[in-house]
Structures are given as structure tokens and as C-alpha cells.
Amino acid sequence: MARIDLVDLAHSYGGNGTDVESYALKPVTMTWRQGGAYALLGPSGCGKTTLLNLISGILTPSRGKILFDGQDITHLTTQKRNIAQVFQFPVIYDTMTVGQNLAFPLKNRGVPRSEIDKRVAEIARLLDLTQDLDRKATRLTADAKQKISLGRGLVRSDVAAVLFDEPLTVIDPELKWQLRSKLKALHRELDLTMIYVTHDQTEALTFADTVVVMHDGRVVQSGAPADLFEKPAHTFVGYFIGSPGMNIMAAEVRGREARIDGHTLSLSRSYDALPSGARIEIGVRPEFVDVAEPGPGLLAANVERIDDLGRIRFARVRVGDVKFAARVPAGFAPSGSSVGLKFDPSHVHVYADSHLVEGAA
Ligand code: ATP
């Protein structure tokens, strides 16, 4: 497996003469750790597959370089890059048995028989396929076939990285859950660099130790799931991750105070040097705003509905024209539609033109 460096990497399907702002992948410089479990997360069309195809060699970048363990592989073919890939739909040979399918990538590279048998047995055990090794693949369900595709992707121990492009799309929801956890366990056992593309935050957050969030052709944040939740670097990350997403609201921020809708909110950090002319917003996750009876010092809001999610209830409220979600404390029932919102200042973030501003202690 390898460390992967992207150096000023960018791609345009319309040729590299066009404006960078129109690129499918805007310039990115970042490192993917050797042995890391990464998820590449973002909505449809944000550039995930483009980035994955640049790493695998299916695409040649319009600009920049890709290094595997320090070596420039930007112009090497997919085969020379030594990458394993698992796609959305099963890629297996129906005429072969499950065991032969799993063995194929190793046989192809002339791995000795004893080594092949050992590795196939290990992967089959990890994916619960041992009892199916002698069955012909043709009779299996789409789910089972995709499990074999996963196995084929994981069977080689010498690959630079294993790339997964939405591999659980065709899998039935119950099995999806099991396979997702299984992939995480496999990552721990096999010590491979894995990059998993998905638009599903649950899939990304359960699989990865580092989630790379993309928006409109840009990597907007790369971090541990807890970082993305607690400190979104971009308002898009706040909105896209979490359910409901982060509340974002225009505000006037001065020092340790934010003014929203005529109300003054205390902040835990000081913001004295905000860029002039920037669009200033505050962001706070619904988990850190409580609904209470209206009262002095609370931001006035109107309840539209309450969503009971079992372990937690969220009120959907309006502050002026802006929609907001807030936690309803256990045992609390608002007496009318007017409520007050109580913020936890340590979880209120300030954004300038959508980017997080750190503030001073
Ligand atoms: P999805 O989850 O829908 O696959 P994605 O995040 O993987 O989306 P990409 O497939 O990388 O996104 O697409 C990024 C942008 O590049 C989109 O605007 C898409 O329309 C465009 N694009 C992708 N492939 C091509 C192509 N072969 N030619 C021209 N434009 C393309």
C-alpha cells in the first residue's frame, strides 16, 4: 500500500484552457496516509468520481501531479499503478466458481498457488464466503456477487490502494449495514489504503477514519468524523453532515457578540478582524440549541413542528424568515408556538464567505 500525494491536481473535461472555476475538479493539494480508511463524500456531480478516476489512472489530469510513495505516477496506466477497484455493479466471471473469482487477480499476477489459496481462504473467511467457494457465481444474487467483487478488490496485499466507487448501491439495506461494518473491520485486519466514494453520510462516517468532503469540484474539508460534526470548516459541511444539518444564519459579529434578528448572542471566542465586505454568518448545530419558554436573553422563534426521532426531539422553528432546528429538552412541551432559543456559546461558529473563522481566545 502507498501514501498518495495530490499536488495542485485539477481536471477539466473541456480542456485546460478554460477558466479554473469551471473545472470539474478545482486545484487540490493533499496527502492520503498509507493504510488510511478514507471516504470521499459529497452530493451528485461534486467531482468524486473525477478525483477517483484521476487517482486510478482512468483519467489524466489537466494539471498537477499524483505521487505514490513520493514517485510521480501521473502518466502511468491504471495497471502500472497497482490499484484495486470495486465499482457500483459486480464485476465477476459467471462461469467461474466463487473461489476462482477471488483467486483471479492473484493468478493474473503469477502469485504462487500456495499463496493464492491462503489469501483466498482469508478473504472468504472475512466476507463469510467460505461455504460458497465451490459454487458457480452465476447462480448467486446481485448482493452475493457484489460481495465477491469486494473480495476481488481486497484479495491482493501488494496494492497501492483499494478504490471503492459507491460499492453498496446494489446491496439490500440490511446487508448494506452489515457489509459497511465488515469493510471497516477488514480495513483494520488487512492494513490497506482504502478510498471509498459515496454520497451517503452514514456510509462515509461508519467506514472512514478520515472523511474528505467535496462540494462543487472542491475539497472543502478533510478530517475525522467528529471534526466534521463539531467544527465544520465550511458551511456546506455543516449543512451536508448531520441530520438535521447545521443551522446557518446571517449575523453581525463584533468581538464576542453576534447580532441576529435584533438579538445579541454571546460567543465563546472573539472576532475582531473579520474580512471587510465578507458575508458573515453564524453556524450552530441543532444539538447545541435548546427550545425553552420565551424569556429575556433568549432568541424569539416560532415552532412549526416537532420531529420525534425516538432518542431525541427536534423542533423546526422560524426566526423571522429563517428556518432553524433546535433540540427539545426531555420532558419539555412548549405551551404555545412562541418559544425562546438558548444557545451553547462554545458551539456557535462564525463563517466569513462560508469559511470558518477561528476567532481568538
Ligand atoms: P455522482 O455521484 O453523480 O457520480 P460525482 O460527485 O462523482 O457525481 P463527477 O462524476 O466527478 O461527480 O462529475 C463532476 C462534474 O463533471 C459534473 O458536473 C459532471 O457533469 C462532469 N463530468 C463528469 N464526467 C464527465 C465527462 N466524461 N465529460 C464531461 N463532463 C463530465
PDB file of N, CA, C and O in Angstrom, residues 143-212:
ATOM      1  N   ASP A 143     -26.526  -9.199  -4.624  1.00  0.00           N
ATOM      2  CA  ASP A 143     -25.829  -8.904  -3.357  1.00  0.00           C
ATOM      3  C   ASP A 143     -24.574  -9.760  -3.207  1.00  0.00           C
ATOM      4  O   ASP A 143     -23.498  -9.266  -2.905  1.00  0.00           O
ATOM      5  N   ALA A 144     -24.787 -11.085  -3.408  1.00  0.00           N
ATOM      6  CA  ALA A 144     -23.672 -12.018  -3.217  1.00  0.00           C
ATOM      7  C   ALA A 144     -22.571 -11.742  -4.242  1.00  0.00           C
ATOM      8  O   ALA A 144     -21.381 -11.818  -3.923  1.00  0.00           O
ATOM      9  N   LYS A 145     -22.981 -11.407  -5.461  1.00  0.00           N
ATOM     10  CA  LYS A 145     -21.976 -11.125  -6.499  1.00  0.00           C
ATOM     11  C   LYS A 145     -21.147  -9.891  -6.134  1.00  0.00           C
ATOM     12  O   LYS A 145     -19.946  -9.839  -6.345  1.00  0.00           O
ATOM     13  N   GLN A 146     -21.829  -8.892  -5.544  1.00  0.00           N
ATOM     14  CA  GLN A 146     -21.087  -7.684  -5.173  1.00  0.00           C
ATOM     15  C   GLN A 146     -20.124  -7.975  -4.017  1.00  0.00           C
ATOM     16  O   GLN A 146     -19.057  -7.387  -3.932  1.00  0.00           O
ATOM     17  N   LYS A 147     -20.522  -8.908  -3.167  1.00  0.00           N
ATOM     18  CA  LYS A 147     -19.635  -9.306  -2.072  1.00  0.00           C
ATOM     19  C   LYS A 147     -18.354  -9.918  -2.654  1.00  0.00           C
ATOM     20  O   LYS A 147     -17.249  -9.681  -2.167  1.00  0.00           O
ATOM     21  N   ILE A 148     -18.517 -10.689  -3.729  1.00  0.00           N
ATOM     22  CA  ILE A 148     -17.341 -11.289  -4.378  1.00  0.00           C
ATOM     23  C   ILE A 148     -16.483 -10.194  -5.014  1.00  0.00           C
ATOM     24  O   ILE A 148     -15.255 -10.232  -4.940  1.00  0.00           O
ATOM     25  N   SER A 149     -17.148  -9.183  -5.608  1.00  0.00           N
ATOM     26  CA  SER A 149     -16.388  -8.056  -6.178  1.00  0.00           C
ATOM     27  C   SER A 149     -15.560  -7.373  -5.093  1.00  0.00           C
ATOM     28  O   SER A 149     -14.410  -6.990  -5.330  1.00  0.00           O
ATOM     29  N   LEU A 150     -16.177  -7.210  -3.917  1.00  0.00           N
ATOM     30  CA  LEU A 150     -15.426  -6.610  -2.807  1.00  0.00           C
ATOM     31  C   LEU A 150     -14.216  -7.486  -2.481  1.00  0.00           C
ATOM     32  O   LEU A 150     -13.103  -6.993  -2.287  1.00  0.00           O
ATOM     33  N   GLY A 151     -14.450  -8.797  -2.440  1.00  0.00           N
ATOM     34  CA  GLY A 151     -13.376  -9.750  -2.147  1.00  0.00           C
ATOM     35  C   GLY A 151     -12.253  -9.658  -3.165  1.00  0.00           C
ATOM     36  O   GLY A 151     -11.072  -9.670  -2.813  1.00  0.00           O
ATOM     37  N   ARG A 152     -12.627  -9.534  -4.447  1.00  0.00           N
ATOM     38  CA  ARG A 152     -11.609  -9.415  -5.501  1.00  0.00           C
ATOM     39  C   ARG A 152     -10.797  -8.132  -5.350  1.00  0.00           C
ATOM     40  O   ARG A 152      -9.614  -8.086  -5.653  1.00  0.00           O
ATOM     41  N   GLY A 153     -11.479  -7.089  -4.863  1.00  0.00           N
ATOM     42  CA  GLY A 153     -10.778  -5.823  -4.643  1.00  0.00           C
ATOM     43  C   GLY A 153      -9.797  -5.907  -3.478  1.00  0.00           C
ATOM     44  O   GLY A 153      -8.802  -5.202  -3.437  1.00  0.00           O
ATOM     45  N   LEU A 154     -10.124  -6.781  -2.526  1.00  0.00           N
ATOM     46  CA  LEU A 154      -9.324  -6.825  -1.293  1.00  0.00           C
ATOM     47  C   LEU A 154      -8.275  -7.935  -1.266  1.00  0.00           C
ATOM     48  O   LEU A 154      -7.455  -7.994  -0.358  1.00  0.00           O
ATOM     49  N   VAL A 155      -8.332  -8.820  -2.268  1.00  0.00           N
ATOM     50  CA  VAL A 155      -7.545 -10.056  -2.161  1.00  0.00           C
ATOM     51  C   VAL A 155      -6.035  -9.842  -2.302  1.00  0.00           C
ATOM     52  O   VAL A 155      -5.242 -10.571  -1.714  1.00  0.00           O
ATOM     53  N   ARG A 156      -5.619  -8.812  -3.036  1.00  0.00           N
ATOM     54  CA  ARG A 156      -4.177  -8.588  -3.189  1.00  0.00           C
ATOM     55  C   ARG A 156      -3.647  -7.767  -2.019  1.00  0.00           C
ATOM     56  O   ARG A 156      -4.236  -6.773  -1.645  1.00  0.00           O
ATOM     57  N   SER A 157      -2.533  -8.203  -1.470  1.00  0.00           N
ATOM     58  CA  SER A 157      -1.994  -7.478  -0.318  1.00  0.00           C
ATOM     59  C   SER A 157      -0.964  -6.443  -0.758  1.00  0.00           C
ATOM     60  O   SER A 157      -0.537  -5.608   0.028  1.00  0.00           O
ATOM     61  N   ASP A 158      -0.579  -6.475  -2.068  1.00  0.00           N
ATOM     62  CA  ASP A 158       0.519  -5.616  -2.529  1.00  0.00           C
ATOM     63  C   ASP A 158       0.027  -4.361  -3.249  1.00  0.00           C
ATOM     64  O   ASP A 158       0.808  -3.664  -3.866  1.00  0.00           O
ATOM     65  N   VAL A 159      -1.294  -4.064  -3.204  1.00  0.00           N
ATOM     66  CA  VAL A 159      -1.779  -2.920  -3.982  1.00  0.00           C
ATOM     67  C   VAL A 159      -1.445  -1.585  -3.308  1.00  0.00           C
ATOM     68  O   VAL A 159      -1.329  -1.512  -2.080  1.00  0.00           O
ATOM     69  N   ALA A 160      -1.303  -0.546  -4.145  1.00  0.00           N
ATOM     70  CA  ALA A 160      -1.033   0.790  -3.606  1.00  0.00           C
ATOM     71  C   ALA A 160      -2.259   1.283  -2.838  1.00  0.00           C
ATOM     72  O   ALA A 160      -2.145   1.929  -1.799  1.00  0.00           O
ATOM     73  N   ALA A 161      -3.453   0.971  -3.357  1.00  0.00           N
ATOM     74  CA  ALA A 161      -4.697   1.396  -2.686  1.00  0.00           C
ATOM     75  C   ALA A 161      -5.864   0.611  -3.262  1.00  0.00           C
ATOM     76  O   ALA A 161      -5.776   0.080  -4.374  1.00  0.00           O
ATOM     77  N   VAL A 162      -6.933   0.522  -2.472  1.00  0.00           N
ATOM     78  CA  VAL A 162      -8.172  -0.071  -2.977  1.00  0.00           C
ATOM     79  C   VAL A 162      -9.181   1.066  -3.094  1.00  0.00           C
ATOM     80  O   VAL A 162      -9.425   1.790  -2.116  1.00  0.00           O
ATOM     81  N   LEU A 163      -9.749   1.234  -4.287  1.00  0.00           N
ATOM     82  CA  LEU A 163     -10.701   2.324  -4.527  1.00  0.00           C
ATOM     83  C   LEU A 163     -12.104   1.742  -4.686  1.00  0.00           C
ATOM     84  O   LEU A 163     -12.313   0.827  -5.479  1.00  0.00           O
ATOM     85  N   PHE A 164     -13.044   2.280  -3.915  1.00  0.00           N
ATOM     86  CA  PHE A 164     -14.423   1.796  -3.978  1.00  0.00           C
ATOM     87  C   PHE A 164     -15.306   2.930  -4.499  1.00  0.00           C
ATOM     88  O   PHE A 164     -15.338   4.001  -3.895  1.00  0.00           O
ATOM     89  N   ASP A 165     -16.031   2.699  -5.590  1.00  0.00           N
ATOM     90  CA  ASP A 165     -16.927   3.742  -6.105  1.00  0.00           C
ATOM     91  C   ASP A 165     -18.371   3.346  -5.824  1.00  0.00           C
ATOM     92  O   ASP A 165     -18.947   2.533  -6.555  1.00  0.00           O
ATOM     93  N   GLU A 166     -18.934   3.857  -4.752  1.00  0.00           N
ATOM     94  CA  GLU A 166     -20.310   3.559  -4.321  1.00  0.00           C
ATOM     95  C   GLU A 166     -20.591   2.048  -4.405  1.00  0.00           C
ATOM     96  O   GLU A 166     -21.550   1.630  -5.049  1.00  0.00           O
ATOM     97  N   PRO A 167     -19.795   1.219  -3.719  1.00  0.00           N
ATOM     98  CA  PRO A 167     -19.890  -0.228  -3.937  1.00  0.00           C
ATOM     99  C   PRO A 167     -21.140  -0.873  -3.350  1.00  0.00           C
ATOM    100  O   PRO A 167     -21.448  -2.008  -3.690  1.00  0.00           O
ATOM    101  N   LEU A 168     -21.864  -0.171  -2.486  1.00  0.00           N
ATOM    102  CA  LEU A 168     -23.008  -0.826  -1.851  1.00  0.00           C
ATOM    103  C   LEU A 168     -24.349  -0.407  -2.460  1.00  0.00           C
ATOM    104  O   LEU A 168     -25.404  -0.729  -1.925  1.00  0.00           O
ATOM    105  N   THR A 169     -24.299   0.291  -3.601  1.00  0.00           N
ATOM    106  CA  THR A 169     -25.528   0.775  -4.241  1.00  0.00           C
ATOM    107  C   THR A 169     -26.531  -0.348  -4.509  1.00  0.00           C
ATOM    108  O   THR A 169     -27.724  -0.174  -4.295  1.00  0.00           O
ATOM    109  N   VAL A 170     -26.047  -1.500  -4.993  1.00  0.00           N
ATOM    110  CA  VAL A 170     -26.990  -2.557  -5.382  1.00  0.00           C
ATOM    111  C   VAL A 170     -27.341  -3.493  -4.223  1.00  0.00           C
ATOM    112  O   VAL A 170     -28.070  -4.455  -4.396  1.00  0.00           O
ATOM    113  N   ILE A 171     -26.787  -3.198  -3.054  1.00  0.00           N
ATOM    114  CA  ILE A 171     -26.964  -4.116  -1.928  1.00  0.00           C
ATOM    115  C   ILE A 171     -28.236  -3.795  -1.162  1.00  0.00           C
ATOM    116  O   ILE A 171     -28.551  -2.640  -0.898  1.00  0.00           O
ATOM    117  N   ASP A 172     -28.915  -4.839  -0.752  1.00  0.00           N
ATOM    118  CA  ASP A 172     -30.129  -4.726   0.032  1.00  0.00           C
ATOM    119  C   ASP A 172     -29.827  -4.024   1.376  1.00  0.00           C
ATOM    120  O   ASP A 172     -28.760  -4.233   1.944  1.00  0.00           O
ATOM    121  N   PRO A 173     -30.731  -3.140   1.880  1.00  0.00           N
ATOM    122  CA  PRO A 173     -30.413  -2.291   3.032  1.00  0.00           C
ATOM    123  C   PRO A 173     -29.867  -3.027   4.260  1.00  0.00           C
ATOM    124  O   PRO A 173     -28.930  -2.561   4.902  1.00  0.00           O
ATOM    125  N   GLU A 174     -30.423  -4.198   4.573  1.00  0.00           N
ATOM    126  CA  GLU A 174     -29.984  -4.918   5.767  1.00  0.00           C
ATOM    127  C   GLU A 174     -28.526  -5.380   5.603  1.00  0.00           C
ATOM    128  O   GLU A 174     -27.678  -5.195   6.478  1.00  0.00           O
ATOM    129  N   LEU A 175     -28.241  -5.947   4.428  1.00  0.00           N
ATOM    130  CA  LEU A 175     -26.894  -6.448   4.155  1.00  0.00           C
ATOM    131  C   LEU A 175     -25.905  -5.279   4.023  1.00  0.00           C
ATOM    132  O   LEU A 175     -24.731  -5.385   4.379  1.00  0.00           O
ATOM    133  N   LYS A 176     -26.423  -4.155   3.536  1.00  0.00           N
ATOM    134  CA  LYS A 176     -25.609  -2.950   3.375  1.00  0.00           C
ATOM    135  C   LYS A 176     -24.992  -2.563   4.717  1.00  0.00           C
ATOM    136  O   LYS A 176     -23.811  -2.293   4.844  1.00  0.00           O
ATOM    137  N   TRP A 177     -25.842  -2.591   5.726  1.00  0.00           N
ATOM    138  CA  TRP A 177     -25.416  -2.254   7.080  1.00  0.00           C
ATOM    139  C   TRP A 177     -24.302  -3.186   7.537  1.00  0.00           C
ATOM    140  O   TRP A 177     -23.266  -2.772   8.047  1.00  0.00           O
ATOM    141  N   GLN A 178     -24.529  -4.504   7.302  1.00  0.00           N
ATOM    142  CA  GLN A 178     -23.525  -5.491   7.730  1.00  0.00           C
ATOM    143  C   GLN A 178     -22.211  -5.313   6.960  1.00  0.00           C
ATOM    144  O   GLN A 178     -21.137  -5.365   7.553  1.00  0.00           O
ATOM    145  N   LEU A 179     -22.317  -5.102   5.654  1.00  0.00           N
ATOM    146  CA  LEU A 179     -21.098  -5.005   4.841  1.00  0.00           C
ATOM    147  C   LEU A 179     -20.277  -3.772   5.170  1.00  0.00           C
ATOM    148  O   LEU A 179     -19.055  -3.791   5.144  1.00  0.00           O
ATOM    149  N   ARG A 180     -20.993  -2.701   5.489  1.00  0.00           N
ATOM    150  CA  ARG A 180     -20.317  -1.458   5.845  1.00  0.00           C
ATOM    151  C   ARG A 180     -19.441  -1.661   7.079  1.00  0.00           C
ATOM    152  O   ARG A 180     -18.279  -1.284   7.115  1.00  0.00           O
ATOM    153  N   SER A 181     -20.021  -2.312   8.096  1.00  0.00           N
ATOM    154  CA  SER A 181     -19.240  -2.553   9.311  1.00  0.00           C
ATOM    155  C   SER A 181     -18.124  -3.532   9.008  1.00  0.00           C
ATOM    156  O   SER A 181     -17.015  -3.435   9.536  1.00  0.00           O
ATOM    157  N   LYS A 182     -18.439  -4.502   8.148  1.00  0.00           N
ATOM    158  CA  LYS A 182     -17.449  -5.512   7.776  1.00  0.00           C
ATOM    159  C   LYS A 182     -16.249  -4.872   7.068  1.00  0.00           C
ATOM    160  O   LYS A 182     -15.111  -5.207   7.356  1.00  0.00           O
ATOM    161  N   LEU A 183     -16.519  -3.932   6.181  1.00  0.00           N
ATOM    162  CA  LEU A 183     -15.430  -3.273   5.456  1.00  0.00           C
ATOM    163  C   LEU A 183     -14.501  -2.545   6.417  1.00  0.00           C
ATOM    164  O   LEU A 183     -13.291  -2.510   6.232  1.00  0.00           O
ATOM    165  N   LYS A 184     -15.083  -1.965   7.441  1.00  0.00           N
ATOM    166  CA  LYS A 184     -14.279  -1.251   8.435  1.00  0.00           C
ATOM    167  C   LYS A 184     -13.374  -2.254   9.159  1.00  0.00           C
ATOM    168  O   LYS A 184     -12.184  -2.009   9.341  1.00  0.00           O
ATOM    169  N   ALA A 185     -13.970  -3.400   9.543  1.00  0.00           N
ATOM    170  CA  ALA A 185     -13.180  -4.426  10.224  1.00  0.00           C
ATOM    171  C   ALA A 185     -12.095  -4.951   9.284  1.00  0.00           C
ATOM    172  O   ALA A 185     -10.953  -5.187   9.699  1.00  0.00           O
ATOM    173  N   LEU A 186     -12.443  -5.121   8.007  1.00  0.00           N
ATOM    174  CA  LEU A 186     -11.474  -5.609   7.023  1.00  0.00           C
ATOM    175  C   LEU A 186     -10.309  -4.640   6.911  1.00  0.00           C
ATOM    176  O   LEU A 186      -9.156  -5.039   6.786  1.00  0.00           O
ATOM    177  N   HIS A 187     -10.634  -3.357   6.947  1.00  0.00           N
ATOM    178  CA  HIS A 187      -9.571  -2.365   6.847  1.00  0.00           C
ATOM    179  C   HIS A 187      -8.579  -2.544   7.987  1.00  0.00           C
ATOM    180  O   HIS A 187      -7.371  -2.515   7.796  1.00  0.00           O
ATOM    181  N   ARG A 188      -9.110  -2.777   9.190  1.00  0.00           N
ATOM    182  CA  ARG A 188      -8.224  -2.959  10.352  1.00  0.00           C
ATOM    183  C   ARG A 188      -7.346  -4.192  10.169  1.00  0.00           C
ATOM    184  O   ARG A 188      -6.165  -4.176  10.444  1.00  0.00           O
ATOM    185  N   GLU A 189      -7.938  -5.283   9.685  1.00  0.00           N
ATOM    186  CA  GLU A 189      -7.183  -6.539   9.556  1.00  0.00           C
ATOM    187  C   GLU A 189      -6.192  -6.522   8.407  1.00  0.00           C
ATOM    188  O   GLU A 189      -5.134  -7.126   8.483  1.00  0.00           O
ATOM    189  N   LEU A 190      -6.561  -5.869   7.298  1.00  0.00           N
ATOM    190  CA  LEU A 190      -5.749  -6.016   6.084  1.00  0.00           C
ATOM    191  C   LEU A 190      -4.719  -4.909   5.894  1.00  0.00           C
ATOM    192  O   LEU A 190      -3.826  -5.036   5.064  1.00  0.00           O
ATOM    193  N   ASP A 191      -4.833  -3.824   6.641  1.00  0.00           N
ATOM    194  CA  ASP A 191      -3.837  -2.764   6.577  1.00  0.00           C
ATOM    195  C   ASP A 191      -3.641  -2.232   5.149  1.00  0.00           C
ATOM    196  O   ASP A 191      -2.519  -2.146   4.652  1.00  0.00           O
ATOM    197  N   LEU A 192      -4.754  -1.915   4.468  1.00  0.00           N
ATOM    198  CA  LEU A 192      -4.679  -1.384   3.107  1.00  0.00           C
ATOM    199  C   LEU A 192      -5.110   0.080   3.109  1.00  0.00           C
ATOM    200  O   LEU A 192      -5.915   0.490   3.952  1.00  0.00           O
ATOM    201  N   THR A 193      -4.583   0.868   2.162  1.00  0.00           N
ATOM    202  CA  THR A 193      -5.078   2.235   1.972  1.00  0.00           C
ATOM    203  C   THR A 193      -6.386   2.111   1.193  1.00  0.00           C
ATOM    204  O   THR A 193      -6.412   1.526   0.118  1.00  0.00           O
ATOM    205  N   MET A 194      -7.475   2.607   1.778  1.00  0.00           N
ATOM    206  CA  MET A 194      -8.770   2.459   1.117  1.00  0.00           C
ATOM    207  C   MET A 194      -9.412   3.825   0.899  1.00  0.00           C
ATOM    208  O   MET A 194      -9.415   4.662   1.801  1.00  0.00           O
ATOM    209  N   ILE A 195      -9.957   4.024  -0.298  1.00  0.00           N
ATOM    210  CA  ILE A 195     -10.682   5.263  -0.603  1.00  0.00           C
ATOM    211  C   ILE A 195     -12.077   4.861  -1.074  1.00  0.00           C
ATOM    212  O   ILE A 195     -12.218   4.106  -2.043  1.00  0.00           O
ATOM    213  N   TYR A 196     -13.070   5.344  -0.360  1.00  0.00           N
ATOM    214  CA  TYR A 196     -14.439   4.887  -0.560  1.00  0.00           C
ATOM    215  C   TYR A 196     -15.306   6.074  -0.968  1.00  0.00           C
ATOM    216  O   TYR A 196     -15.487   7.014  -0.191  1.00  0.00           O
ATOM    217  N   VAL A 197     -15.813   6.061  -2.190  1.00  0.00           N
ATOM    218  CA  VAL A 197     -16.633   7.174  -2.685  1.00  0.00           C
ATOM    219  C   VAL A 197     -18.102   6.937  -2.364  1.00  0.00           C
ATOM    220  O   VAL A 197     -18.617   5.842  -2.616  1.00  0.00           O
ATOM    221  N   THR A 198     -18.754   7.933  -1.807  1.00  0.00           N
ATOM    222  CA  THR A 198     -20.182   7.802  -1.519  1.00  0.00           C
ATOM    223  C   THR A 198     -20.836   9.178  -1.405  1.00  0.00           C
ATOM    224  O   THR A 198     -20.165  10.168  -1.132  1.00  0.00           O
ATOM    225  N   HIS A 199     -22.170   9.209  -1.619  1.00  0.00           N
ATOM    226  CA  HIS A 199     -22.878  10.465  -1.347  1.00  0.00           C
ATOM    227  C   HIS A 199     -23.672  10.315  -0.050  1.00  0.00           C
ATOM    228  O   HIS A 199     -24.418  11.198   0.328  1.00  0.00           O
ATOM    229  N   ASP A 200     -23.481   9.164   0.623  1.00  0.00           N
ATOM    230  CA  ASP A 200     -24.273   8.841   1.806  1.00  0.00           C
ATOM    231  C   ASP A 200     -23.427   9.083   3.064  1.00  0.00           C
ATOM    232  O   ASP A 200     -22.427   8.398   3.290  1.00  0.00           O
ATOM    233  N   GLN A 201     -23.836  10.067   3.866  1.00  0.00           N
ATOM    234  CA  GLN A 201     -23.007  10.425   5.027  1.00  0.00           C
ATOM    235  C   GLN A 201     -22.879   9.281   6.031  1.00  0.00           C
ATOM    236  O   GLN A 201     -21.824   9.101   6.635  1.00  0.00           O
ATOM    237  N   THR A 202     -23.935   8.477   6.208  1.00  0.00           N
ATOM    238  CA  THR A 202     -23.848   7.384   7.190  1.00  0.00           C
ATOM    239  C   THR A 202     -22.781   6.390   6.733  1.00  0.00           C
ATOM    240  O   THR A 202     -21.967   5.915   7.531  1.00  0.00           O
ATOM    241  N   GLU A 203     -22.796   6.101   5.440  1.00  0.00           N
ATOM    242  CA  GLU A 203     -21.809   5.184   4.884  1.00  0.00           C
ATOM    243  C   GLU A 203     -20.388   5.736   5.103  1.00  0.00           C
ATOM    244  O   GLU A 203     -19.493   5.021   5.532  1.00  0.00           O
ATOM    245  N   ALA A 204     -20.219   7.025   4.829  1.00  0.00           N
ATOM    246  CA  ALA A 204     -18.895   7.646   4.965  1.00  0.00           C
ATOM    247  C   ALA A 204     -18.444   7.642   6.420  1.00  0.00           C
ATOM    248  O   ALA A 204     -17.316   7.275   6.731  1.00  0.00           O
ATOM    249  N   LEU A 205     -19.347   8.027   7.314  1.00  0.00           N
ATOM    250  CA  LEU A 205     -18.946   8.194   8.706  1.00  0.00           C
ATOM    251  C   LEU A 205     -18.710   6.856   9.391  1.00  0.00           C
ATOM    252  O   LEU A 205     -17.879   6.753  10.280  1.00  0.00           O
ATOM    253  N   THR A 206     -19.417   5.791   8.968  1.00  0.00           N
ATOM    254  CA  THR A 206     -19.163   4.492   9.604  1.00  0.00           C
ATOM    255  C   THR A 206     -17.893   3.851   9.059  1.00  0.00           C
ATOM    256  O   THR A 206     -17.186   3.173   9.789  1.00  0.00           O
ATOM    257  N   PHE A 207     -17.588   4.077   7.801  1.00  0.00           N
ATOM    258  CA  PHE A 207     -16.435   3.386   7.222  1.00  0.00           C
ATOM    259  C   PHE A 207     -15.099   4.061   7.530  1.00  0.00           C
ATOM    260  O   PHE A 207     -14.108   3.407   7.849  1.00  0.00           O
ATOM    261  N   ALA A 208     -15.084   5.402   7.414  1.00  0.00           N
ATOM    262  CA  ALA A 208     -13.793   6.083   7.311  1.00  0.00           C
ATOM    263  C   ALA A 208     -13.223   6.586   8.631  1.00  0.00           C
ATOM    264  O   ALA A 208     -13.964   6.945   9.533  1.00  0.00           O
ATOM    265  N   ASP A 209     -11.880   6.641   8.703  1.00  0.00           N
ATOM    266  CA  ASP A 209     -11.302   7.402   9.818  1.00  0.00           C
ATOM    267  C   ASP A 209     -11.041   8.844   9.374  1.00  0.00           C
ATOM    268  O   ASP A 209     -10.925   9.727  10.197  1.00  0.00           O
ATOM    269  N   THR A 210     -10.982   9.074   8.064  1.00  0.00           N
ATOM    270  CA  THR A 210     -10.894  10.445   7.544  1.00  0.00           C
ATOM    271  C   THR A 210     -11.933  10.611   6.440  1.00  0.00           C
ATOM    272  O   THR A 210     -11.973   9.809   5.503  1.00  0.00           O
ATOM    273  N   VAL A 211     -12.759  11.642   6.580  1.00  0.00           N
ATOM    274  CA  VAL A 211     -13.771  11.892   5.565  1.00  0.00           C
ATOM    275  C   VAL A 211     -13.348  13.142   4.789  1.00  0.00           C
ATOM    276  O   VAL A 211     -13.022  14.171   5.381  1.00  0.00           O
ATOM    277  N   VAL A 212     -13.321  13.017   3.461  1.00  0.00           N
ATOM    278  CA  VAL A 212     -12.945  14.135   2.595  1.00  0.00           C
ATOM    279  C   VAL A 212     -14.248  14.623   1.953  1.00  0.00           C
ATOM    280  O   VAL A 212     -14.876  13.894   1.191  1.00  0.00           O
TER     281      VAL A 212
END
